Short mmCIF file of C-alpha atoms in Angstrom, two decimals:
data_model
loop_
_atom_site.label_atom_id
_atom_site.label_comp_id
_atom_site.label_asym_id
_atom_site.label_seq_id
_atom_site.Cartn_x
_atom_site.Cartn_y
_atom_site.Cartn_z
CA MET A 1 41.84 52.75 55.49
CA ALA A 2 39.08 50.18 55.82
CA GLU A 3 35.87 50.65 57.62
CA GLU A 4 35.29 49.00 60.62
CA PRO A 5 33.08 45.62 60.47
CA ASN A 6 30.67 46.56 62.99
CA LYS A 7 30.86 50.28 62.01
CA ILE A 8 27.58 51.68 60.13
CA SER A 9 28.04 53.41 57.38
CA GLU A 10 28.03 56.73 56.92
CA ASN A 11 25.26 56.85 54.14
CA PRO A 12 23.39 53.73 54.47
CA ALA A 13 20.40 55.12 52.41
CA ALA A 14 23.17 55.04 49.34
CA LEU A 15 22.37 50.69 49.68
CA SER A 16 19.65 49.12 48.13
CA PHE A 17 18.22 45.70 48.87
CA SER A 18 16.56 42.94 46.74
CA PRO A 19 12.55 43.27 48.22
CA HIS A 20 13.21 39.57 49.03
CA ALA A 21 16.27 40.50 51.75
CA ILE A 22 14.10 40.56 54.41
CA HIS A 23 12.71 37.12 54.01
CA LEU A 24 16.17 35.67 53.42
CA VAL A 25 17.28 37.44 57.15
CA ARG A 26 13.91 36.48 58.89
CA THR A 27 14.36 32.87 57.22
CA ALA A 28 18.05 32.73 58.63
CA GLN A 29 16.94 33.79 61.57
CA GLN A 30 14.08 31.51 62.23
CA ILE A 31 16.20 28.80 61.43
CA ASN A 32 18.76 29.53 63.97
CA VAL A 33 15.89 29.75 66.58
CA SER A 34 14.87 26.39 65.58
CA LEU A 35 18.30 24.71 65.49
CA SER A 36 18.54 25.96 69.35
CA GLN A 37 15.51 24.83 70.05
CA MET A 38 15.89 21.78 68.89
CA ALA A 39 19.51 21.55 70.63
CA ASP A 40 17.56 22.27 74.13
CA GLN A 41 15.26 19.30 73.17
CA LYS A 42 17.34 16.89 72.86
CA ALA A 43 19.78 18.11 75.81
CA SER A 44 16.60 17.51 77.92
CA ILE A 45 16.19 14.31 76.52
CA LEU A 46 19.73 13.24 76.99
CA MET A 47 19.28 14.57 80.42
CA GLY A 48 16.01 12.71 81.57
CA ALA A 49 17.33 9.35 80.31
CA THR A 50 20.64 9.50 81.76
CA PHE A 51 19.25 10.57 85.16
CA VAL A 52 17.00 7.61 85.16
CA VAL A 53 19.86 4.99 84.29
CA PHE A 54 21.64 6.87 86.77
CA SER A 55 19.25 6.61 89.35
CA ILE A 56 18.52 2.99 88.99
CA SER A 57 22.20 2.18 88.55
CA VAL A 58 22.82 3.54 92.12
CA GLY A 59 19.80 2.10 93.60
CA GLN A 60 21.03 -1.24 92.30
CA ALA A 61 24.27 -0.83 93.88
CA ARG A 62 22.82 0.74 97.24
CA SER A 63 20.95 -2.79 97.50
CA GLY A 64 23.83 -4.85 97.03
CA GLY A 65 23.82 -5.37 93.14
CA PHE A 66 27.07 -3.62 92.57
CA SER A 67 29.06 -4.85 89.65
CA LEU A 68 31.80 -3.36 87.07
CA PRO A 69 29.32 -2.86 84.23
CA LEU A 70 26.91 -0.93 86.53
CA SER A 71 29.17 1.02 88.08
CA VAL A 72 30.60 2.23 84.28
CA LEU A 73 26.90 2.50 83.37
CA ALA A 74 26.46 5.10 86.41
CA LEU A 75 29.72 7.05 85.60
CA PHE A 76 28.75 7.60 82.14
CA SER A 77 25.53 7.96 82.50
CA PHE A 78 26.45 10.67 85.13
CA LEU A 79 29.10 12.53 82.82
CA SER A 80 26.86 12.85 79.89
CA ALA A 81 24.09 14.28 82.03
CA MET A 82 26.74 17.04 82.97
CA LEU A 83 27.65 18.03 79.54
CA ALA A 84 24.26 18.00 78.62
CA VAL A 85 23.34 20.34 81.53
CA PHE A 86 26.34 22.31 80.17
CA ALA A 87 24.84 22.48 76.58
CA VAL A 88 21.64 24.61 77.95
CA LEU A 89 23.39 26.18 80.82
CA PRO A 90 22.85 29.81 80.10
CA SER A 91 26.16 32.01 80.71
CA ILE A 92 25.15 35.40 81.09
CA LYS A 93 28.67 37.32 80.72
CA GLY A 94 29.23 41.18 81.70
CA LYS A 95 28.44 44.09 79.20
CA ALA A 96 30.45 43.16 76.05
CA PRO A 97 32.76 45.69 74.31
CA GLY A 98 32.02 47.48 71.30
CA ASN A 99 28.57 47.37 69.66
CA PRO A 100 26.09 45.48 71.55
CA ASN A 101 23.65 43.22 70.01
CA LEU A 102 20.13 45.10 71.02
CA LEU A 103 18.23 42.08 70.30
CA PHE A 104 19.88 39.61 72.62
CA PHE A 105 18.18 39.92 76.68
CA GLY A 106 21.14 39.98 78.07
CA VAL A 107 22.14 43.46 76.62
CA PHE A 108 18.92 45.36 76.71
CA THR A 109 17.84 44.33 80.23
CA GLN A 110 21.06 46.16 80.94
CA MET A 111 20.07 49.38 79.72
CA ALA A 112 17.11 51.87 80.48
CA GLU A 113 13.92 51.41 78.98
CA GLU A 114 14.36 54.78 77.02
CA GLU A 115 17.75 54.44 76.07
CA PHE A 116 16.99 50.81 74.56
CA ALA A 117 14.24 52.59 72.83
CA GLU A 118 16.39 55.30 71.14
CA SER A 119 19.09 52.78 70.71
CA VAL A 120 16.38 50.38 68.28
CA LEU A 121 14.59 53.25 66.75
CA GLU A 122 17.96 54.82 65.52
CA ARG A 123 18.16 51.60 63.79
CA LEU A 124 15.26 51.60 62.27
CA HIS A 125 15.50 54.83 59.98
CA ALA A 126 17.60 52.77 57.15
CA ASP A 127 17.40 49.39 55.35
CA GLU A 128 20.95 48.36 56.08
CA THR A 129 20.99 49.31 59.95
CA VAL A 130 17.95 46.89 60.25
CA PHE A 131 19.63 44.44 58.19
CA ARG A 132 22.61 44.82 60.22
CA THR A 133 21.04 44.48 63.55
CA MET A 134 19.69 41.41 62.83
CA LEU A 135 22.19 40.07 60.73
CA ARG A 136 24.68 40.56 63.81
CA ASP A 137 21.83 38.57 65.83
CA ILE A 138 21.98 35.67 63.78
CA TYR A 139 25.56 35.72 63.81
CA GLN A 140 25.92 35.81 67.60
CA ASN A 141 23.11 33.21 67.90
CA GLY A 142 25.20 30.58 65.44
CA GLN A 143 28.27 31.61 67.71
CA VAL A 144 26.43 30.10 70.71
CA LEU A 145 25.20 27.10 69.02
CA GLN A 146 28.51 26.06 67.48
CA ASN A 147 30.64 26.94 69.94
CA LYS A 148 28.41 26.06 73.31
CA LYS A 149 24.91 24.17 72.50
CA TYR A 150 26.05 21.83 69.59
CA LYS A 151 29.65 21.25 71.19
CA TYR A 152 28.69 19.73 74.31
CA LEU A 153 25.61 18.14 73.09
CA GLY A 154 27.69 16.38 70.88
CA LEU A 155 30.36 15.08 73.56
CA ALA A 156 27.09 14.34 75.69
CA TYR A 157 25.71 12.11 73.34
CA ARG A 158 29.02 10.42 72.24
CA THR A 159 29.90 9.87 76.54
CA PHE A 160 26.69 8.48 76.61
CA LEU A 161 27.34 5.84 73.54
CA ILE A 162 30.84 4.94 74.69
CA GLY A 163 29.77 3.98 78.14
CA LEU A 164 26.68 1.92 76.71
CA VAL A 165 29.82 0.21 74.70
CA LEU A 166 31.53 -0.15 77.56
CA THR A 167 29.25 -1.39 79.84
CA PHE A 168 27.95 -3.80 77.78
CA LEU A 169 31.83 -4.85 76.63
CA SER A 170 32.38 -5.51 80.69
CA PHE A 171 29.44 -7.06 81.69
CA VAL A 172 30.57 -9.76 78.38
CA ALA A 173 34.05 -9.83 80.19
CA GLN A 174 32.25 -10.38 83.51
CA GLN A 175 29.95 -13.32 82.09
CA SER A 176 32.80 -14.52 80.51
CA ARG A 177 34.52 -14.41 83.96
CA ILE A 178 37.48 -12.73 82.09
CA ILE A 179 37.17 -10.06 85.11
#
């Protein structure tokens, strides 16, 4: 019978790891944190730019400067800003079933302090359990990066770019009196 992937082996001391193993795991963890920070910064920059463009567009429309290119720009700026917000919007779900990620604040804040300390200390007795705890955190952070932050961030930038292209095309068409 195969061992469950989240289950800690019965004899964790039997495995031996390279002295460099901890450096590899820490480096991977730091890279994930860095990628998450970069995604947040990019989303923040895009939100700022799109809110400025949207505000100017709405201001122009309110002062009688309504035009199709301005409407297209305002619409796509708004949509892009919303997608950028979704990229950084925290999602805290209920307690996850199975083996919890003790390094995630959404898990350990749901525990009593002593329960949290005991759970972490249990994992510090052997290198394998320490590595499994760190690897679980890396994996879950990577899932959030891939399936949420970078997904919505990519959509936000593409939406803004499409909006700019459509704004330009509608402006050219309007100037050529096609529209």
